[in-house]
């Protein structure tokens, strides 16, 4: 079993800065002892070095070591259509996303997209992702296969819909159940893969399809659930018309038994107070996707209302409605948008951004015992940020007055080009090449 002592400036949030003012832990010259991919000891480098004098040292000084990022909302079939700017949600789906999603019927095409997608995630420092899969079971197999090859922690599933999209993306309740069941049996709990039951959104999923999803959730107790909610005002209006008996958008999922501790609902830009109260009671998560909300003009995420109601919030890139895989960029955009909301916004510190990009995602997925922070017993999932000499971020890293200042700069200006090395369960899954640094 390999044992390594990593020497680095590291930061992590073992608790939530939204409830614990001392949540951010930083070590200027820190040590992490990793044995067989698991963190066995943490602390100052000098202390660990004295305690474990024979263990080989990996010297990561000069940059920042953070827990691997956790993206709780990202679409596998959309990596090649990033950048469809300027359209509202329903037009963007129609013109940009869905034509590409139809191409995923071809498994060979899907295999290429899976390589682009998983590569994009790990190069951005993402070590765990809750992924919207494809409408085609064969393409979902390609995604899980590629994620397993690379070593990504991948939570994903078959996307199901039976109305209002393109015909070739529609299924039936029975097929949704049968194909979902087969995929769960093939992938759930295998290696680092987990299954998420995934109706696209209530606009495109009839009660029958939502009930089929509910049946899978009942039968397989620990699979996850994900979908979209309250993203765009026009979408909310259409859903209201389609479900006249439902109290609101959330209720369309609640009635099918889909909302609980392991449910992640993306966006929630336009929630009612009833929905926020119910989400807190269910202990489900809202995945905030700030770049997507900006690019599609969906609106400002009411973070203050979520926090006041006690709703758990995590971060998602929402590629390809979002603009790329970097959770550093999502953190910065979240910060910008809250600033622009004035009194209604939440002042997000670097500690908040780090928490949202790491432990908050692990908690959303019920994986906080395994990942999201550098605590003894957790997997060594980590991202090492180190900038090319001469770049502004390198200058900050060399001269920052504290690790927290360096962390703020990483969110302000860091990109995937600054991601030098990435580990998942102790396995190095990405090592930047000279070309990627340029
Ligand atoms: N942002 C976003 N919202 C959706 N709602 C339903 N499908 C999608 C999607 O692909 N992207
Ligand atoms: Zn989405």
XYZ file of C-alpha atoms and ligand atoms in Angstrom:
450
model
C 0.000 0.000 0.000
C 1.449 3.380 -0.988
C 1.921 5.979 1.735
C 2.767 9.601 0.944
C 3.136 12.721 3.019
C 1.863 15.700 0.999
C 3.470 19.000 1.989
C 1.423 22.021 0.950
C -0.433 25.159 1.849
C -3.890 23.688 2.184
C -7.376 24.961 3.018
C -10.660 23.183 3.614
C -14.020 23.651 5.321
C -14.851 20.698 7.613
C -18.071 22.541 8.541
C -20.337 25.140 6.956
C -19.279 28.798 7.134
C -22.989 29.643 6.907
C -23.403 28.277 10.458
C -19.841 28.177 11.831
C -17.698 31.318 11.732
C -14.562 29.199 12.249
C -15.318 26.775 9.417
C -12.284 27.604 7.289
C -9.189 25.636 8.259
C -5.886 26.648 6.714
C -2.333 25.363 7.073
C 0.407 27.521 5.648
C 2.974 24.720 5.747
C 0.706 21.734 6.183
C 0.995 17.992 5.917
C -1.503 15.317 4.831
C -0.526 11.715 5.364
C -2.249 9.524 2.775
C -2.176 5.730 2.935
C -3.861 3.625 0.282
C -5.805 6.677 -0.912
C -7.180 7.484 2.562
C -6.179 10.456 4.718
C -4.582 9.051 7.885
C -3.203 12.181 9.573
C -3.430 15.944 9.086
C -1.624 18.894 10.616
C 1.495 21.009 10.370
C 4.180 19.582 8.098
C 6.905 19.701 10.772
C 4.801 17.649 13.226
C 3.825 15.046 10.629
C 7.362 14.810 9.316
C 8.637 14.154 12.840
C 5.932 11.544 13.465
C 6.434 9.751 10.122
C 10.105 10.281 9.259
C 10.296 7.353 6.816
C 7.345 8.280 4.626
C 8.201 9.765 1.193
C 7.246 13.436 0.862
C 5.434 14.978 -2.128
C 6.423 18.630 -2.055
C 3.550 20.839 -3.249
C 4.787 24.172 -1.968
C 4.217 27.222 -4.164
C 0.510 26.621 -4.801
C -2.697 25.731 -2.949
C -4.058 22.299 -2.134
C -7.864 22.134 -1.825
C -10.384 19.299 -1.518
C -11.502 18.161 -4.972
C -14.427 20.160 -6.325
C -17.923 18.680 -6.325
C -20.174 19.728 -9.204
C -23.775 18.929 -8.306
C -25.352 19.829 -11.631
C -23.757 19.256 -15.027
C -25.041 17.763 -18.307
C -22.984 15.040 -20.008
C -24.422 15.505 -23.548
C -23.883 19.259 -23.589
C -20.101 19.624 -23.458
C -19.896 20.280 -27.207
C -22.624 22.942 -27.170
C -21.208 25.202 -24.460
C -21.566 28.830 -25.502
C -25.099 29.099 -26.856
C -25.383 32.521 -25.275
C -28.298 34.894 -25.423
C -31.333 32.598 -25.449
C -33.830 31.998 -22.650
C -34.114 28.432 -21.335
C -36.836 26.946 -23.527
C -35.420 28.420 -26.765
C -31.901 27.386 -25.786
C -33.088 23.816 -25.167
C -34.824 23.732 -28.518
C -32.064 25.293 -30.592
C -28.820 24.316 -28.803
C -29.119 21.466 -26.328
C -31.714 19.044 -27.668
C -30.349 18.625 -31.231
C -27.025 17.564 -29.696
C -28.772 15.336 -27.121
C -30.497 13.504 -30.004
C -27.050 12.629 -31.439
C -26.387 10.575 -28.303
C -28.513 7.778 -29.793
C -25.282 6.795 -31.532
C -23.141 5.039 -28.887
C -19.905 5.704 -30.784
C -20.696 9.432 -30.833
C -21.592 9.284 -27.133
C -18.224 7.615 -26.393
C -16.366 10.591 -27.844
C -18.550 13.025 -25.920
C -17.939 11.039 -22.711
C -14.182 11.467 -23.195
C -14.555 15.229 -23.731
C -16.893 15.489 -20.757
C -15.001 13.484 -18.126
C -11.717 15.020 -19.267
C -13.215 18.494 -18.931
C -14.376 17.793 -15.395
C -11.127 16.420 -13.989
C -9.026 19.067 -15.761
C -11.103 21.668 -13.926
C -10.400 19.979 -10.572
C -13.772 18.284 -10.194
C -13.475 14.936 -8.437
C -17.164 14.145 -7.848
C -20.062 15.080 -10.114
C -23.816 14.654 -10.117
C -24.317 14.324 -13.841
C -27.432 14.632 -15.941
C -26.933 11.617 -18.212
C -28.539 11.029 -21.583
C -32.000 10.043 -22.801
C -30.311 6.956 -24.315
C -29.297 4.067 -22.044
C -26.365 3.163 -24.301
C -24.940 6.660 -23.889
C -25.334 6.438 -20.094
C -23.291 3.217 -20.217
C -20.608 5.110 -22.152
C -20.521 7.824 -19.503
C -20.191 5.417 -16.567
C -17.566 3.416 -18.476
C -15.446 6.498 -19.157
C -15.874 7.814 -15.589
C -14.715 4.435 -14.244
C -11.737 4.402 -16.629
C -10.630 7.837 -15.444
C -11.583 7.272 -11.779
C -14.148 10.079 -11.405
C -16.784 9.764 -8.679
C -19.814 9.878 -10.954
C -23.434 10.004 -9.822
C -25.645 9.818 -12.888
C -28.595 8.212 -14.564
C -30.892 7.914 -17.546
C -32.696 11.176 -18.312
C -36.393 10.508 -18.888
C -39.125 12.548 -20.585
C -42.277 11.747 -22.512
C -43.528 15.070 -23.840
C -42.681 18.472 -25.303
C -39.120 17.655 -26.370
C -38.131 16.142 -29.720
C -39.920 12.828 -30.344
C -36.699 10.791 -30.437
C -35.954 11.846 -26.839
C -39.295 10.577 -25.515
C -39.764 7.355 -23.598
C -42.712 5.687 -21.839
C -43.235 5.086 -18.123
C -42.601 1.350 -18.565
C -39.403 1.888 -20.561
C -38.215 4.523 -18.093
C -38.649 1.975 -15.311
C -37.112 -0.991 -17.168
C -34.076 0.856 -18.524
C -33.524 2.652 -15.219
C -33.647 -0.600 -13.311
C -31.137 -2.275 -15.635
C -28.738 0.677 -15.321
C -29.052 0.703 -11.526
C -28.230 -2.991 -11.423
C -25.251 -2.447 -13.715
C -23.749 0.676 -12.148
C -25.084 1.681 -8.732
C -22.408 1.181 -6.070
C -19.954 -0.267 -8.585
C -16.517 1.236 -7.947
C -17.014 4.998 -7.607
C -20.306 5.083 -9.541
C -23.719 5.789 -8.064
C -27.099 6.045 -9.775
C -29.388 9.076 -9.818
C -33.011 8.796 -10.974
C -33.345 11.721 -13.401
C -36.596 12.973 -14.926
C -35.538 15.962 -17.055
C -38.100 18.361 -15.537
C -41.823 18.305 -14.883
C -42.399 20.210 -18.105
C -41.246 17.183 -20.123
C -42.229 14.367 -17.727
C -45.828 13.269 -17.294
C -47.200 12.002 -14.009
C -46.716 8.486 -15.403
C -42.980 9.000 -15.944
C -42.577 10.686 -12.555
C -44.375 7.737 -10.924
C -42.038 5.312 -12.699
C -39.143 7.293 -11.220
C -40.802 7.063 -7.803
C -41.094 3.289 -8.157
C -37.335 3.044 -8.790
C -36.621 5.253 -5.769
C -38.782 3.030 -3.586
C -37.246 -0.159 -4.843
C -33.617 0.973 -4.584
C -33.504 2.885 -1.314
C -30.144 4.581 -1.649
C -30.119 5.797 -5.240
C -30.042 9.573 -5.607
C -32.607 11.804 -7.306
C -32.043 14.869 -9.434
C -34.045 17.166 -11.683
C -34.650 20.847 -12.468
C -36.962 23.235 -10.654
C -38.111 26.864 -10.886
C -35.376 27.918 -13.310
C -37.198 30.270 -15.633
C -40.494 32.137 -15.230
C -41.927 30.866 -18.530
C -41.029 27.263 -17.589
C -42.737 27.665 -14.182
C -45.866 28.963 -15.906
C -45.995 25.998 -18.317
C -45.517 23.506 -15.461
C -48.363 25.163 -13.554
C -50.617 24.613 -16.543
C -49.553 20.980 -16.934
C -50.165 20.078 -13.267
C -53.316 21.984 -12.262
C -53.755 19.829 -9.125
C -50.213 20.425 -7.843
C -49.613 23.107 -5.214
C -46.499 24.291 -7.041
C -43.479 22.998 -9.020
C -41.957 21.138 -6.043
C -45.258 19.378 -5.456
C -45.062 17.757 -8.896
C -42.022 15.855 -7.567
C -43.302 15.432 -4.009
C -46.489 13.723 -5.205
C -44.367 11.055 -6.921
C -42.259 10.472 -3.777
C -39.123 11.928 -5.333
C -38.024 14.490 -2.753
C -35.855 13.538 0.224
C -32.436 13.811 1.808
C -30.661 12.603 -1.343
C -32.559 14.754 -3.830
C -30.804 17.584 -5.640
C -32.963 20.110 -7.477
C -31.122 22.402 -9.843
C -31.647 26.172 -10.039
C -34.662 27.112 -7.860
C -34.386 30.740 -8.915
C -38.133 31.356 -8.510
C -39.299 29.377 -5.424
C -42.356 30.132 -3.327
C -42.090 30.268 0.459
C -44.077 27.020 0.632
C -41.525 25.287 -1.570
C -38.566 26.527 0.473
C -40.188 25.381 3.711
C -40.933 21.967 2.243
C -37.405 21.622 0.801
C -35.969 22.302 4.248
C -38.283 19.697 5.758
C -37.287 17.131 3.142
C -33.611 18.094 3.710
C -33.048 18.113 -0.042
C -30.574 20.364 -1.835
C -30.852 23.275 -4.235
C -27.952 23.233 -6.730
C -27.094 26.832 -7.542
C -25.729 27.348 -11.062
C -24.763 31.035 -11.285
C -23.048 31.098 -14.692
C -26.001 29.335 -16.281
C -28.472 31.627 -14.531
C -26.555 34.556 -16.035
C -26.034 33.103 -19.518
C -29.680 32.057 -19.942
C -30.965 35.173 -18.167
C -32.839 32.962 -15.715
C -32.512 35.367 -12.802
C -30.829 35.949 -9.445
C -30.689 32.967 -7.068
C -32.370 33.911 -3.764
C -29.630 32.495 -1.548
C -30.733 34.527 1.481
C -34.227 33.037 1.305
C -32.784 29.515 1.014
C -30.528 30.030 4.034
C -33.287 31.633 6.102
C -35.600 28.725 5.319
C -32.852 26.212 6.160
C -32.466 24.762 2.654
C -29.130 23.164 1.867
C -27.371 24.752 -1.134
C -24.541 23.417 -3.297
C -22.920 24.528 -6.558
C -23.271 23.330 -10.144
C -21.704 24.328 -13.450
C -24.781 23.356 -15.502
C -22.646 22.812 -18.596
C -23.759 23.494 -21.353
C -26.274 26.151 -20.161
C -23.325 27.120 -17.975
C -20.121 28.392 -19.499
C -17.530 25.790 -18.483
C -16.531 23.212 -15.889
C -14.646 25.416 -13.443
C -16.193 25.613 -9.989
C -13.778 28.472 -9.282
C -15.651 30.444 -11.926
C -19.023 29.366 -10.496
C -17.904 30.536 -7.061
C -16.857 33.905 -8.448
C -20.113 34.305 -10.375
C -22.112 33.395 -7.253
C -20.167 36.075 -5.396
C -20.796 38.663 -8.143
C -24.506 37.951 -8.314
C -25.025 38.124 -4.564
C -23.124 41.442 -4.555
C -25.349 42.793 -7.312
C -28.479 41.895 -5.346
C -27.664 44.573 -2.766
C -29.544 44.177 0.516
C -31.175 40.940 -0.633
C -27.817 39.299 -1.378
C -25.472 37.317 0.869
C -21.864 38.493 1.231
C -19.932 35.403 0.207
C -16.405 35.090 1.622
C -13.696 32.809 0.183
C -14.638 30.311 2.913
C -18.264 30.261 1.692
C -17.131 29.740 -1.890
C -14.802 26.895 -0.940
C -17.530 25.222 1.123
C -20.074 25.543 -1.700
C -17.586 24.037 -4.166
C -16.584 21.115 -1.910
C -18.244 19.885 1.306
C -21.685 21.280 0.445
C -21.724 19.060 -2.646
C -20.602 16.010 -0.681
C -23.418 16.624 1.811
C -25.920 16.991 -1.019
C -24.950 13.546 -2.285
C -24.658 11.850 1.116
C -20.919 11.459 0.517
C -19.663 13.691 3.340
C -18.120 10.675 5.089
C -15.906 10.074 2.063
C -15.038 13.379 0.462
C -15.406 17.178 0.556
C -12.739 18.025 3.158
C -9.353 16.858 4.425
C -10.412 14.921 7.485
C -8.881 11.719 8.782
C -10.658 8.714 7.318
C -11.804 10.486 4.149
C -10.569 9.701 0.683
C -7.731 11.825 -0.644
C -9.722 13.735 -3.274
C -7.721 16.875 -3.942
C -6.899 19.593 -6.422
C -3.535 21.310 -6.527
C -3.622 24.836 -7.917
C -0.306 26.146 -9.141
C 0.070 28.847 -11.741
C 2.549 29.252 -14.528
C 5.427 31.522 -13.528
C 4.746 35.124 -14.445
C 0.952 34.900 -14.214
C -0.934 37.164 -11.791
C -2.162 34.178 -9.778
C 1.410 32.938 -9.375
C 2.376 36.390 -8.127
C -0.424 36.258 -5.527
C 0.511 32.739 -4.462
C 4.104 33.851 -3.919
C 3.253 37.019 -2.028
C -0.149 36.486 -0.352
C -0.246 37.598 3.266
C -2.343 34.557 4.243
C -3.700 31.331 2.728
C -7.163 32.929 2.758
C -5.945 35.779 0.518
C -4.486 33.218 -1.872
C -7.798 31.341 -1.842
C -9.699 34.530 -2.698
C -7.358 35.111 -5.642
C -7.835 31.531 -6.817
C -11.595 32.149 -7.044
C -11.120 35.603 -8.564
C -8.754 34.611 -11.344
C -8.150 30.844 -11.354
C -9.027 28.720 -14.395
C -8.452 25.077 -15.401
C -5.020 26.205 -16.653
C -4.120 26.671 -12.980
C -5.123 23.118 -12.048
C -1.784 21.335 -11.929
C -2.678 17.984 -10.355
C -5.865 16.193 -9.307
C -6.264 13.094 -7.129
C -9.310 10.925 -6.489
C -9.018 8.311 -3.740
C -5.272 8.904 -3.857
C -5.048 8.137 -7.593
C -3.625 10.973 -9.653
C -6.265 11.400 -12.360
C -4.920 14.566 -13.939
C -1.432 15.960 -14.325
C -1.205 19.192 -16.281
C 0.933 19.084 -19.369
C 3.006 22.000 -20.644
C 0.406 22.554 -23.380
C -2.469 22.790 -20.864
C -0.543 25.394 -18.879
C -0.093 27.703 -21.859
N -30.253 24.678 -17.625
C -30.993 23.665 -18.056
N -32.257 23.581 -17.658
C -33.014 22.555 -18.110
N -34.281 22.231 -17.837
C -34.544 21.113 -18.535
N -33.475 20.689 -19.223
C -32.498 21.590 -18.963
C -31.136 21.704 -19.387
O -30.616 20.898 -20.153
N -30.448 22.771 -18.913
Zn -29.428 21.698 -15.996
